[in-house]
Amino acid sequence: MAHVVSRKLSNSFEGALAGGGDPATSPLYVFGPFFKMLVAAGVAGIVYGTSIWLVVLTVAVVSAMYRLVMRWVTDGSGGSGLTEEEFGGWAVKINAGITFVEYTLTFLVSVAALVTFIADRFPVLNQPLILGLPGRVFVAIILSVITGWLVNLGPKVAARVFGPATLAVLLLLWAMNIATIWKLGLELPPLNLQAFIPPYLNFTLGGYARILALMTGIEVFANLVAAYEGTPEEKARKAFGSLLIIMGSTTATMLITGPAIYKVADPMNEHVSVFTQTMDYLLPDPLPYVGTLVGVIVLLSASAASAQGIQNLALGLKDRHYIPPVLGERNKYDVADKPVWLEVAIVSLAFLAFGTSEETYLAIYAAGVFILLSMTAWAASKRLVRELRQQYDIGHFLTLVGSVLAAFLTTLATTLIFYERFTEGAWMYFVFIPFLYVFFTYFRNKLGDPSPLKERLAEIEESMWGLGIPSGGEVADIERIKAAAHVEWASLPAPMERWRGEPLRPHHLLVPLDGSAYAERVLPVATFVAKHFRAKITLASVLPQMSFVRLMLRSPQRGMSSREERLKYLREVARRIQFNGMTPDVVVDMGPVAETIDRIARERNADLLVISTHGRSGVQRWLIGSIANAILQVTSIPVLLVPPTAQARAEAPRVRKILVPLDGSEFAERVLPYVRGIIGVFDAEIILLHVPEIPEAELYGAVADLIAELRAEAERQGQVYLEGVASVLREEGMNVRTLVTGSDPAETILEISEKENVDVIMYTTHGRGGVERVLLGSVAERLSRHAKSLLFLLPIHERRERSNNGHRQP
């Protein structure tokens, strides 16, 4: 596992400790399944050494290939960045899908292996405890929950708890190597050519596939490049040095301690792992027990690394619009906690269903790793071919040969793993990866393409795998991003072009009432608006189709169950609020409340709904729902909403300050004609608010310098955009002020509205409902629960707008 990098790394050893926990832990658990298969088949004496040498060759060529990746990609995106550059957007989705599965499998393997270490010392955990399940299953679940909880407390806490683990495991590995040489002498694994002929070849390749898990985590060193001090060349060199320290230690353990494990351990012993048996033989007391403790801590740290990886992956995918925003929301510790709890839930279910033997998950774990490694190797080969065409020399040609060899070996390893373990779980990649690919594509299409600045933010966040928070970012790269972003914003139509036309004012208000005091809170607001705009009012009431849940949980109201009782009630209210000599119309209908209100509004040509929300929360909100939200989901008529927290505004309505949040999109600007219409009646100040899409830099620790540059550019763009809109409004004589601030749209809108004592917030909403609202989030819903201002909401339903020959209606 890699602990949090809270500052720039100065040398390769620091990088090894920051990023090498995962590959350094692999010798603790790969030998067991490897030797168990070979000894059970009676071929270990001929095969085991050859399998190890094949792995050593693979480590060498893949490491050399990563030297190229580190030179080419210095922004921290590593092999994923290279494959995206060479293969395009589809590679991003494939990488993201496999990476999500890999993080989960990393957690599974690490916790399973550490529980094996604990059970080596406490065999009672192997006995059935509850429902026939051994105690180790419950230990694994408890440790998984604790790890998830610690990671969700933020990277600083995780660093304090897990940070020293990588150094400890390196010391353990070298202690084992030295003890082996001291006690048994240096005896390298035999390279027996007989292992390459039948009937041994299948076992040679099977052993090779099982032990390849030691290469998991090698990608992290390419991600680490951006975290070092120095020029891009120096960063690449230091990162490669870190890779050599870790993979060199792992390879040395395979070559030195591997033969010792073969000699002294019994892989058929179901109660004690082969690594623990070898520690007990080679190390004097109490060092074997210290080694067990080190193994437990470092494996816990590896599981924590996968959880941190899930957090950062979710942040990056959210900013690239590949997942619903709710999955990338930060908690109060500024980390994305929901993906971690999802991961903990998945691994806990896996432990309950399939047990806690690391062998169960190991080959599946390695399969995904080698898919990614092979994609990186083929991407490197493609790039080298292009370079070779531009300039041929023997050096480039030999490098290409090495890269193709790496691609061939990683592809062979992937094929072997799937062949060996297809029916034992490897098949899941053919189910989950297409599913995740479709999932990412759906939300990308739903949310649209992000801006260049947000794409860059996503790259930084995705590169944080196992690092907590990296640092770095070259000025040249920043300038490239600024230039790309400038082109995008400069290409937007001139302000006012997208919302030119007559100002829009309400002429007919529809006020839904259900006989409750909650609903009647809107009456002062409705009459206030109607008087100023000389608008007509219609009072409407709907007799709902009562479901069992609604019947059981409804609030006490007047017992008006008939049409006649509702009509009588509405007429009484109409007499109370008559104004300018006009008495409001009344109408009662029956059906689904939201749909019926929308139908009445359309039939009577109403152009503004004035409604209240009960402000329910918790279970009641989910079971009963919210009529206000339901109306927003079905109607395209503007809604003037009176939140439960805006009681003061409801009793004494006024329009002196209007807050208009704009995000630079045509979608958000659709509320501006209504703003112009209101200003034609009220002498109010307009506050145009833009929340930059790049968050505050302090959330990113050591990479704050890079994020600050992105943030500054996003703020500049936002200010230029708002001033463009404001200049047009000022030409019409309006009092306009611009404000660029905040990170979270809903929180910022609420904060500014309260600070500025805003009377009305005018906002365009997508009008999403159901699962879509939960996944994609709803700023309007959060405003409706917490705003102390009146809310003018303009619902836009994009699907409906495309109903006319596939084109948007104006």
CSV table of C-alpha atoms in Angstrom, one decimal, residues 43 91 171 178 216 262 279 344 348 510 518 522 572 637 655 689 708 742 763 769 772:
chain,number,residue,atom,x,y,z
A,43,VAL,CA,6.0,-32.3,-10.3
A,91,ALA,CA,-9.7,2.5,-23.4
A,171,LEU,CA,12.8,-5.3,6.2
A,178,ILE,CA,19.6,-13.1,4.6
A,216,THR,CA,0.1,-6.4,-8.9
A,262,TYR,CA,10.2,-25.5,-1.2
A,279,MET,CA,9.6,-17.9,9.0
A,344,VAL,CA,-16.6,-3.1,1.9
A,348,SER,CA,-18.0,-8.9,3.0
A,510,LEU,CA,-52.2,28.2,-10.6
A,518,TYR,CA,-48.7,24.0,4.8
A,522,VAL,CA,-48.2,30.3,-0.4
A,572,GLU,CA,-63.9,30.3,0.9
A,637,ILE,CA,-44.2,25.3,-16.4
A,655,VAL,CA,-38.3,41.4,-4.3
A,689,LEU,CA,-23.5,33.6,-9.3
A,708,ALA,CA,-4.8,26.2,-7.6
A,742,GLY,CA,-17.6,28.2,-3.9
A,763,TYR,CA,-32.7,28.6,-11.1
A,769,GLY,CA,-37.2,12.1,-10.6
A,772,GLU,CA,-32.2,9.4,-11.7
